[in-house]
Amino acid sequence: MTDESVVSGSDLPIVGDTADVTIIGAGPTGLFAAFYALMRGASVRIIDSLEEPGGALTAIYPEKYIYDVGGFPKVLAKDLVEQLVEQAYSRGTPDMCLKEQVTGLQRTEDGLLKLTTARGIRYSKSVIITAGVGAFEPKKHTAPGVSELEGKGVHYFAKRIDAFRDRHVVIVGGGDSAVDWGVTLEPLAKSITLIHRSKFRAHESTVTELEASSAKLYYPGYEVLGVESNDEGHISAVRYKSAEGEEWTIPCDELIVAIGFLADLGPVKSWGLELQRNQIVVDHTTMATAIEGVYGAGDVVAYPAKFKLIASGFAEAITAVNHAITYVDPSQRLDAGHSTNIVAKQEAAAAG
């Protein structure tokens, strides 16, 4: 297929050559899938609606530490993304298509997969969906004054750690994000206060670390009533209450609202895939979806005993890529062996 040719009967151009594997989603699972597919000798295209690779790690918490990736006792999210991008490009050059959303996916009569985007039509022999939780936006806090002070001390995405240095920081929420931000910011903030309506729902070790820190923890049954601002229109205090109804006001320079996200698969819901809540159902032995030639990996997929972890997403990516490779070329081995042997053979072949 020629680059930028026009589909008969359509105003949309054909963009790029037909790829062996197209990966929808450039988060950590998608980047690792790209590396593994390139290592197996496939031509790879990655498509993501965001302007940078990394998914939520880049868009939401680039400076938050991650503790459960093999080989890293702890690693900043942005550093993990940097390493994953470097790894992806170490075995070839994936066609990285950023700021481009896939709006349609269907099989053609000749067995190719047709992807419709804002740029045009892209064709692929196989597809791996690694779209995370899909499009996401934070759940907004409805307490009086919070919405008016967004960008004026109220944060839903805390992207730069240094912005909280020597500040009085209040965090609302009790999930992984809230607890992780408490641990991350405690050494540099002037004070850290967590307010939560229920019990903490984060990794036990992180909760233990937070409880051993200087952070002030108000949970369960505590609730934010509203926020106050100073003469410059910046947040200055948070009002909250206990389950018993007793009320307090504390000074606050920065408020992080970490009460969850509203996820939406968007156009993916119309592609004919089997869905379970906001996830794509896959065969856990192959990562195959209900559409032939389309696989999934990472947080976007659902199967019995699924764990939403980056580490498990990497393993799912390997399974998805290997089955995609044999789908594209049945003469290929499903298990190509250890990476050491694969790379050695490739380097020997390149050397002649």
PDB file of N, CA, C and O in Angstrom, residues 172-235:
ATOM      1  N   VAL A 172      -6.685  14.610  49.640  1.00  0.00           N
ATOM      2  CA  VAL A 172      -7.987  13.999  49.880  1.00  0.00           C
ATOM      3  C   VAL A 172      -8.036  12.680  49.115  1.00  0.00           C
ATOM      4  O   VAL A 172      -7.821  12.645  47.896  1.00  0.00           O
ATOM      5  N   GLY A 173      -8.317  11.581  49.815  1.00  0.00           N
ATOM      6  CA  GLY A 173      -8.400  10.272  49.178  1.00  0.00           C
ATOM      7  C   GLY A 173      -7.627   9.235  49.966  1.00  0.00           C
ATOM      8  O   GLY A 173      -6.831   9.575  50.850  1.00  0.00           O
ATOM      9  N   GLY A 174      -7.859   7.971  49.645  1.00  0.00           N
ATOM     10  CA  GLY A 174      -7.196   6.904  50.383  1.00  0.00           C
ATOM     11  C   GLY A 174      -6.768   5.733  49.537  1.00  0.00           C
ATOM     12  O   GLY A 174      -6.441   4.663  50.054  1.00  0.00           O
ATOM     13  N   GLY A 175      -6.741   5.910  48.213  1.00  0.00           N
ATOM     14  CA  GLY A 175      -6.268   4.859  47.322  1.00  0.00           C
ATOM     15  C   GLY A 175      -4.773   4.939  47.103  1.00  0.00           C
ATOM     16  O   GLY A 175      -4.061   5.687  47.788  1.00  0.00           O
ATOM     17  N   ASP A 176      -4.279   4.174  46.137  1.00  0.00           N
ATOM     18  CA  ASP A 176      -2.841   4.143  45.864  1.00  0.00           C
ATOM     19  C   ASP A 176      -2.283   5.526  45.552  1.00  0.00           C
ATOM     20  O   ASP A 176      -1.213   5.900  46.039  1.00  0.00           O
ATOM     21  N   SER A 177      -2.989   6.295  44.717  1.00  0.00           N
ATOM     22  CA  SER A 177      -2.467   7.608  44.324  1.00  0.00           C
ATOM     23  C   SER A 177      -2.329   8.530  45.528  1.00  0.00           C
ATOM     24  O   SER A 177      -1.304   9.181  45.710  1.00  0.00           O
ATOM     25  N   ALA A 178      -3.364   8.582  46.366  1.00  0.00           N
ATOM     26  CA  ALA A 178      -3.323   9.464  47.532  1.00  0.00           C
ATOM     27  C   ALA A 178      -2.207   9.073  48.489  1.00  0.00           C
ATOM     28  O   ALA A 178      -1.432   9.925  48.953  1.00  0.00           O
ATOM     29  N   VAL A 179      -2.107   7.792  48.788  1.00  0.00           N
ATOM     30  CA  VAL A 179      -1.089   7.321  49.730  1.00  0.00           C
ATOM     31  C   VAL A 179       0.314   7.494  49.145  1.00  0.00           C
ATOM     32  O   VAL A 179       1.243   7.932  49.831  1.00  0.00           O
ATOM     33  N   ASP A 180       0.465   7.183  47.867  1.00  0.00           N
ATOM     34  CA  ASP A 180       1.771   7.354  47.224  1.00  0.00           C
ATOM     35  C   ASP A 180       2.211   8.811  47.249  1.00  0.00           C
ATOM     36  O   ASP A 180       3.386   9.115  47.494  1.00  0.00           O
ATOM     37  N   TRP A 181       1.278   9.735  46.978  1.00  0.00           N
ATOM     38  CA  TRP A 181       1.643  11.150  47.014  1.00  0.00           C
ATOM     39  C   TRP A 181       2.015  11.579  48.421  1.00  0.00           C
ATOM     40  O   TRP A 181       2.917  12.401  48.618  1.00  0.00           O
ATOM     41  N   GLY A 182       1.333  11.024  49.422  1.00  0.00           N
ATOM     42  CA  GLY A 182       1.697  11.338  50.801  1.00  0.00           C
ATOM     43  C   GLY A 182       3.116  10.941  51.118  1.00  0.00           C
ATOM     44  O   GLY A 182       3.892  11.714  51.703  1.00  0.00           O
ATOM     45  N   VAL A 183       3.495   9.722  50.714  1.00  0.00           N
ATOM     46  CA  VAL A 183       4.855   9.219  50.954  1.00  0.00           C
ATOM     47  C   VAL A 183       5.881  10.012  50.156  1.00  0.00           C
ATOM     48  O   VAL A 183       6.957  10.361  50.655  1.00  0.00           O
ATOM     49  N   THR A 184       5.558  10.312  48.900  1.00  0.00           N
ATOM     50  CA  THR A 184       6.505  11.001  48.021  1.00  0.00           C
ATOM     51  C   THR A 184       6.766  12.435  48.458  1.00  0.00           C
ATOM     52  O   THR A 184       7.909  12.913  48.431  1.00  0.00           O
ATOM     53  N   LEU A 185       5.718  13.135  48.876  1.00  0.00           N
ATOM     54  CA  LEU A 185       5.844  14.557  49.182  1.00  0.00           C
ATOM     55  C   LEU A 185       6.251  14.847  50.624  1.00  0.00           C
ATOM     56  O   LEU A 185       6.725  15.950  50.927  1.00  0.00           O
ATOM     57  N   GLU A 186       6.077  13.881  51.517  1.00  0.00           N
ATOM     58  CA  GLU A 186       6.349  14.117  52.934  1.00  0.00           C
ATOM     59  C   GLU A 186       7.766  14.635  53.215  1.00  0.00           C
ATOM     60  O   GLU A 186       7.939  15.539  54.044  1.00  0.00           O
ATOM     61  N   PRO A 187       8.811  14.134  52.539  1.00  0.00           N
ATOM     62  CA  PRO A 187      10.164  14.625  52.865  1.00  0.00           C
ATOM     63  C   PRO A 187      10.409  16.081  52.481  1.00  0.00           C
ATOM     64  O   PRO A 187      11.307  16.715  53.029  1.00  0.00           O
ATOM     65  N   LEU A 188       9.637  16.634  51.540  1.00  0.00           N
ATOM     66  CA  LEU A 188       9.946  17.983  51.079  1.00  0.00           C
ATOM     67  C   LEU A 188       8.876  19.022  51.403  1.00  0.00           C
ATOM     68  O   LEU A 188       9.148  20.221  51.410  1.00  0.00           O
ATOM     69  N   ALA A 189       7.650  18.577  51.699  1.00  0.00           N
ATOM     70  CA  ALA A 189       6.591  19.528  52.040  1.00  0.00           C
ATOM     71  C   ALA A 189       6.768  20.048  53.464  1.00  0.00           C
ATOM     72  O   ALA A 189       7.406  19.399  54.303  1.00  0.00           O
ATOM     73  N   LYS A 190       6.219  21.213  53.746  1.00  0.00           N
ATOM     74  CA  LYS A 190       6.260  21.740  55.110  1.00  0.00           C
ATOM     75  C   LYS A 190       5.382  20.883  56.019  1.00  0.00           C
ATOM     76  O   LYS A 190       5.721  20.613  57.166  1.00  0.00           O
ATOM     77  N   SER A 191       4.249  20.447  55.498  1.00  0.00           N
ATOM     78  CA  SER A 191       3.392  19.518  56.229  1.00  0.00           C
ATOM     79  C   SER A 191       2.532  18.746  55.237  1.00  0.00           C
ATOM     80  O   SER A 191       2.245  19.245  54.141  1.00  0.00           O
ATOM     81  N   ILE A 192       2.168  17.519  55.618  1.00  0.00           N
ATOM     82  CA  ILE A 192       1.283  16.674  54.810  1.00  0.00           C
ATOM     83  C   ILE A 192       0.108  16.248  55.678  1.00  0.00           C
ATOM     84  O   ILE A 192       0.292  15.747  56.791  1.00  0.00           O
ATOM     85  N   THR A 193      -1.096  16.445  55.178  1.00  0.00           N
ATOM     86  CA  THR A 193      -2.301  16.004  55.862  1.00  0.00           C
ATOM     87  C   THR A 193      -3.150  15.202  54.890  1.00  0.00           C
ATOM     88  O   THR A 193      -3.408  15.666  53.766  1.00  0.00           O
ATOM     89  N   LEU A 194      -3.553  13.986  55.287  1.00  0.00           N
ATOM     90  CA  LEU A 194      -4.453  13.176  54.474  1.00  0.00           C
ATOM     91  C   LEU A 194      -5.824  13.109  55.133  1.00  0.00           C
ATOM     92  O   LEU A 194      -5.917  12.849  56.343  1.00  0.00           O
ATOM     93  N   ILE A 195      -6.845  13.329  54.333  1.00  0.00           N
ATOM     94  CA  ILE A 195      -8.227  13.266  54.807  1.00  0.00           C
ATOM     95  C   ILE A 195      -8.970  12.248  53.952  1.00  0.00           C
ATOM     96  O   ILE A 195      -8.950  12.339  52.714  1.00  0.00           O
ATOM     97  N   HIS A 196      -9.615  11.285  54.620  1.00  0.00           N
ATOM     98  CA  HIS A 196     -10.269  10.223  53.862  1.00  0.00           C
ATOM     99  C   HIS A 196     -11.527   9.745  54.578  1.00  0.00           C
ATOM    100  O   HIS A 196     -11.567   9.664  55.808  1.00  0.00           O
ATOM    101  N   ARG A 197     -12.544   9.417  53.800  1.00  0.00           N
ATOM    102  CA  ARG A 197     -13.831   9.006  54.368  1.00  0.00           C
ATOM    103  C   ARG A 197     -13.841   7.560  54.845  1.00  0.00           C
ATOM    104  O   ARG A 197     -14.664   7.165  55.646  1.00  0.00           O
ATOM    105  N   SER A 198     -12.912   6.736  54.301  1.00  0.00           N
ATOM    106  CA  SER A 198     -12.947   5.309  54.611  1.00  0.00           C
ATOM    107  C   SER A 198     -11.553   4.833  55.016  1.00  0.00           C
ATOM    108  O   SER A 198     -10.708   5.619  55.421  1.00  0.00           O
ATOM    109  N   LYS A 199     -11.329   3.526  54.886  1.00  0.00           N
ATOM    110  CA  LYS A 199     -10.005   2.970  55.158  1.00  0.00           C
ATOM    111  C   LYS A 199      -9.113   3.159  53.933  1.00  0.00           C
ATOM    112  O   LYS A 199      -9.584   3.310  52.811  1.00  0.00           O
ATOM    113  N   PHE A 200      -7.807   3.122  54.149  1.00  0.00           N
ATOM    114  CA  PHE A 200      -6.885   3.206  53.027  1.00  0.00           C
ATOM    115  C   PHE A 200      -6.994   1.946  52.167  1.00  0.00           C
ATOM    116  O   PHE A 200      -7.056   0.826  52.683  1.00  0.00           O
ATOM    117  N   ARG A 201      -7.000   2.144  50.848  1.00  0.00           N
ATOM    118  CA  ARG A 201      -7.072   1.034  49.898  1.00  0.00           C
ATOM    119  C   ARG A 201      -5.808   1.032  49.029  1.00  0.00           C
ATOM    120  O   ARG A 201      -5.877   1.029  47.820  1.00  0.00           O
ATOM    121  N   ALA A 202      -4.679   1.031  49.678  1.00  0.00           N
ATOM    122  CA  ALA A 202      -3.400   1.072  48.970  1.00  0.00           C
ATOM    123  C   ALA A 202      -2.546  -0.106  49.411  1.00  0.00           C
ATOM    124  O   ALA A 202      -2.920  -0.870  50.301  1.00  0.00           O
ATOM    125  N   HIS A 203      -1.362  -0.244  48.777  1.00  0.00           N
ATOM    126  CA  HIS A 203      -0.446  -1.317  49.160  1.00  0.00           C
ATOM    127  C   HIS A 203      -0.110  -1.200  50.652  1.00  0.00           C
ATOM    128  O   HIS A 203       0.190  -0.109  51.148  1.00  0.00           O
ATOM    129  N   GLU A 204      -0.150  -2.340  51.333  1.00  0.00           N
ATOM    130  CA  GLU A 204       0.057  -2.332  52.786  1.00  0.00           C
ATOM    131  C   GLU A 204       1.386  -1.700  53.181  1.00  0.00           C
ATOM    132  O   GLU A 204       1.459  -0.926  54.143  1.00  0.00           O
ATOM    133  N   SER A 205       2.441  -2.016  52.440  1.00  0.00           N
ATOM    134  CA  SER A 205       3.760  -1.493  52.805  1.00  0.00           C
ATOM    135  C   SER A 205       3.814   0.027  52.664  1.00  0.00           C
ATOM    136  O   SER A 205       4.465   0.715  53.463  1.00  0.00           O
ATOM    137  N   THR A 206       3.115   0.577  51.649  1.00  0.00           N
ATOM    138  CA  THR A 206       3.100   2.026  51.463  1.00  0.00           C
ATOM    139  C   THR A 206       2.296   2.704  52.561  1.00  0.00           C
ATOM    140  O   THR A 206       2.669   3.775  53.056  1.00  0.00           O
ATOM    141  N   VAL A 207       1.178   2.077  52.943  1.00  0.00           N
ATOM    142  CA  VAL A 207       0.381   2.615  54.048  1.00  0.00           C
ATOM    143  C   VAL A 207       1.206   2.622  55.333  1.00  0.00           C
ATOM    144  O   VAL A 207       1.206   3.602  56.093  1.00  0.00           O
ATOM    145  N   THR A 208       1.944   1.535  55.569  1.00  0.00           N
ATOM    146  CA  THR A 208       2.796   1.454  56.764  1.00  0.00           C
ATOM    147  C   THR A 208       3.849   2.557  56.750  1.00  0.00           C
ATOM    148  O   THR A 208       4.114   3.194  57.779  1.00  0.00           O
ATOM    149  N   GLU A 209       4.442   2.799  55.590  1.00  0.00           N
ATOM    150  CA  GLU A 209       5.449   3.863  55.461  1.00  0.00           C
ATOM    151  C   GLU A 209       4.820   5.226  55.729  1.00  0.00           C
ATOM    152  O   GLU A 209       5.422   6.078  56.402  1.00  0.00           O
ATOM    153  N   LEU A 210       3.612   5.435  55.230  1.00  0.00           N
ATOM    154  CA  LEU A 210       2.930   6.702  55.458  1.00  0.00           C
ATOM    155  C   LEU A 210       2.606   6.897  56.938  1.00  0.00           C
ATOM    156  O   LEU A 210       2.809   7.979  57.500  1.00  0.00           O
ATOM    157  N   GLU A 211       2.133   5.835  57.573  1.00  0.00           N
ATOM    158  CA  GLU A 211       1.774   5.916  58.987  1.00  0.00           C
ATOM    159  C   GLU A 211       2.993   6.194  59.868  1.00  0.00           C
ATOM    160  O   GLU A 211       2.871   6.789  60.944  1.00  0.00           O
ATOM    161  N   ALA A 212       4.174   5.752  59.409  1.00  0.00           N
ATOM    162  CA  ALA A 212       5.405   5.975  60.179  1.00  0.00           C
ATOM    163  C   ALA A 212       6.020   7.349  59.907  1.00  0.00           C
ATOM    164  O   ALA A 212       6.994   7.727  60.561  1.00  0.00           O
ATOM    165  N   SER A 213       5.457   8.084  58.961  1.00  0.00           N
ATOM    166  CA  SER A 213       6.001   9.388  58.605  1.00  0.00           C
ATOM    167  C   SER A 213       5.398  10.486  59.484  1.00  0.00           C
ATOM    168  O   SER A 213       4.607  10.220  60.392  1.00  0.00           O
ATOM    169  N   SER A 214       5.741  11.723  59.174  1.00  0.00           N
ATOM    170  CA  SER A 214       5.233  12.866  59.940  1.00  0.00           C
ATOM    171  C   SER A 214       3.864  13.330  59.451  1.00  0.00           C
ATOM    172  O   SER A 214       3.305  14.301  59.992  1.00  0.00           O
ATOM    173  N   ALA A 215       3.340  12.660  58.430  1.00  0.00           N
ATOM    174  CA  ALA A 215       2.043  13.073  57.880  1.00  0.00           C
ATOM    175  C   ALA A 215       0.935  12.927  58.919  1.00  0.00           C
ATOM    176  O   ALA A 215       0.923  11.972  59.702  1.00  0.00           O
ATOM    177  N   LYS A 216       0.000  13.873  58.915  1.00  0.00           N
ATOM    178  CA  LYS A 216      -1.168  13.809  59.791  1.00  0.00           C
ATOM    179  C   LYS A 216      -2.291  13.105  59.028  1.00  0.00           C
ATOM    180  O   LYS A 216      -2.646  13.527  57.918  1.00  0.00           O
ATOM    181  N   LEU A 217      -2.829  12.044  59.611  1.00  0.00           N
ATOM    182  CA  LEU A 217      -3.818  11.226  58.928  1.00  0.00           C
ATOM    183  C   LEU A 217      -5.164  11.314  59.634  1.00  0.00           C
ATOM    184  O   LEU A 217      -5.256  11.028  60.829  1.00  0.00           O
ATOM    185  N   TYR A 218      -6.176  11.690  58.899  1.00  0.00           N
ATOM    186  CA  TYR A 218      -7.527  11.783  59.444  1.00  0.00           C
ATOM    187  C   TYR A 218      -8.431  10.843  58.647  1.00  0.00           C
ATOM    188  O   TYR A 218      -8.847  11.166  57.521  1.00  0.00           O
ATOM    189  N   TYR A 219      -8.690   9.675  59.233  1.00  0.00           N
ATOM    190  CA  TYR A 219      -9.521   8.651  58.597  1.00  0.00           C
ATOM    191  C   TYR A 219      -9.867   7.611  59.661  1.00  0.00           C
ATOM    192  O   TYR A 219      -9.194   7.545  60.695  1.00  0.00           O
ATOM    193  N   PRO A 220     -10.876   6.758  59.490  1.00  0.00           N
ATOM    194  CA  PRO A 220     -11.926   6.906  58.477  1.00  0.00           C
ATOM    195  C   PRO A 220     -12.990   7.868  58.969  1.00  0.00           C
ATOM    196  O   PRO A 220     -12.978   8.287  60.131  1.00  0.00           O
ATOM    197  N   GLY A 221     -13.924   8.204  58.114  1.00  0.00           N
ATOM    198  CA  GLY A 221     -15.065   9.029  58.495  1.00  0.00           C
ATOM    199  C   GLY A 221     -14.838  10.523  58.403  1.00  0.00           C
ATOM    200  O   GLY A 221     -15.723  11.295  58.773  1.00  0.00           O
ATOM    201  N   TYR A 222     -13.666  10.934  57.893  1.00  0.00           N
ATOM    202  CA  TYR A 222     -13.392  12.372  57.784  1.00  0.00           C
ATOM    203  C   TYR A 222     -13.740  12.856  56.374  1.00  0.00           C
ATOM    204  O   TYR A 222     -13.533  12.133  55.390  1.00  0.00           O
ATOM    205  N   GLU A 223     -14.225  14.066  56.289  1.00  0.00           N
ATOM    206  CA  GLU A 223     -14.745  14.560  55.019  1.00  0.00           C
ATOM    207  C   GLU A 223     -14.458  16.047  54.863  1.00  0.00           C
ATOM    208  O   GLU A 223     -14.593  16.821  55.816  1.00  0.00           O
ATOM    209  N   VAL A 224     -14.057  16.450  53.657  1.00  0.00           N
ATOM    210  CA  VAL A 224     -13.802  17.859  53.367  1.00  0.00           C
ATOM    211  C   VAL A 224     -15.137  18.574  53.181  1.00  0.00           C
ATOM    212  O   VAL A 224     -15.995  18.138  52.411  1.00  0.00           O
ATOM    213  N   LEU A 225     -15.292  19.694  53.881  1.00  0.00           N
ATOM    214  CA  LEU A 225     -16.523  20.480  53.795  1.00  0.00           C
ATOM    215  C   LEU A 225     -16.411  21.630  52.793  1.00  0.00           C
ATOM    216  O   LEU A 225     -17.410  22.049  52.206  1.00  0.00           O
ATOM    217  N   GLY A 226     -15.192  22.126  52.605  1.00  0.00           N
ATOM    218  CA  GLY A 226     -14.991  23.240  51.693  1.00  0.00           C
ATOM    219  C   GLY A 226     -13.592  23.782  51.805  1.00  0.00           C
ATOM    220  O   GLY A 226     -12.791  23.324  52.634  1.00  0.00           O
ATOM    221  N   VAL A 227     -13.294  24.744  50.948  1.00  0.00           N
ATOM    222  CA  VAL A 227     -11.962  25.354  50.956  1.00  0.00           C
ATOM    223  C   VAL A 227     -12.110  26.871  51.005  1.00  0.00           C
ATOM    224  O   VAL A 227     -13.143  27.434  50.634  1.00  0.00           O
ATOM    225  N   GLU A 228     -11.047  27.518  51.478  1.00  0.00           N
ATOM    226  CA  GLU A 228     -11.024  28.977  51.553  1.00  0.00           C
ATOM    227  C   GLU A 228      -9.860  29.502  50.732  1.00  0.00           C
ATOM    228  O   GLU A 228      -8.875  28.781  50.495  1.00  0.00           O
ATOM    229  N   SER A 229      -9.952  30.753  50.312  1.00  0.00           N
ATOM    230  CA  SER A 229      -8.887  31.369  49.514  1.00  0.00           C
ATOM    231  C   SER A 229      -8.406  32.647  50.175  1.00  0.00           C
ATOM    232  O   SER A 229      -9.090  33.248  51.016  1.00  0.00           O
ATOM    233  N   ASN A 230      -7.211  33.087  49.770  1.00  0.00           N
ATOM    234  CA  ASN A 230      -6.650  34.328  50.300  1.00  0.00           C
ATOM    235  C   ASN A 230      -6.984  35.491  49.355  1.00  0.00           C
ATOM    236  O   ASN A 230      -7.722  35.322  48.370  1.00  0.00           O
ATOM    237  N   ASP A 231      -6.418  36.647  49.622  1.00  0.00           N
ATOM    238  CA  ASP A 231      -6.724  37.840  48.831  1.00  0.00           C
ATOM    239  C   ASP A 231      -6.256  37.704  47.377  1.00  0.00           C
ATOM    240  O   ASP A 231      -6.788  38.371  46.486  1.00  0.00           O
ATOM    241  N   GLU A 232      -5.249  36.842  47.157  1.00  0.00           N
ATOM    242  CA  GLU A 232      -4.742  36.645  45.792  1.00  0.00           C
ATOM    243  C   GLU A 232      -5.551  35.600  45.022  1.00  0.00           C
ATOM    244  O   GLU A 232      -5.246  35.297  43.859  1.00  0.00           O
ATOM    245  N   GLY A 233      -6.568  35.044  45.659  1.00  0.00           N
ATOM    246  CA  GLY A 233      -7.404  34.054  44.996  1.00  0.00           C
ATOM    247  C   GLY A 233      -6.813  32.669  44.974  1.00  0.00           C
ATOM    248  O   GLY A 233      -7.240  31.802  44.206  1.00  0.00           O
ATOM    249  N   HIS A 234      -5.802  32.395  45.848  1.00  0.00           N
ATOM    250  CA  HIS A 234      -5.174  31.084  45.954  1.00  0.00           C
ATOM    251  C   HIS A 234      -5.715  30.385  47.201  1.00  0.00           C
ATOM    252  O   HIS A 234      -6.069  31.035  48.192  1.00  0.00           O
ATOM    253  N   ILE A 235      -5.786  29.053  47.138  1.00  0.00           N
ATOM    254  CA  ILE A 235      -6.288  28.313  48.293  1.00  0.00           C
ATOM    255  C   ILE A 235      -5.458  28.622  49.538  1.00  0.00           C
ATOM    256  O   ILE A 235      -4.229  28.757  49.463  1.00  0.00           O
TER     257      ILE A 235
END
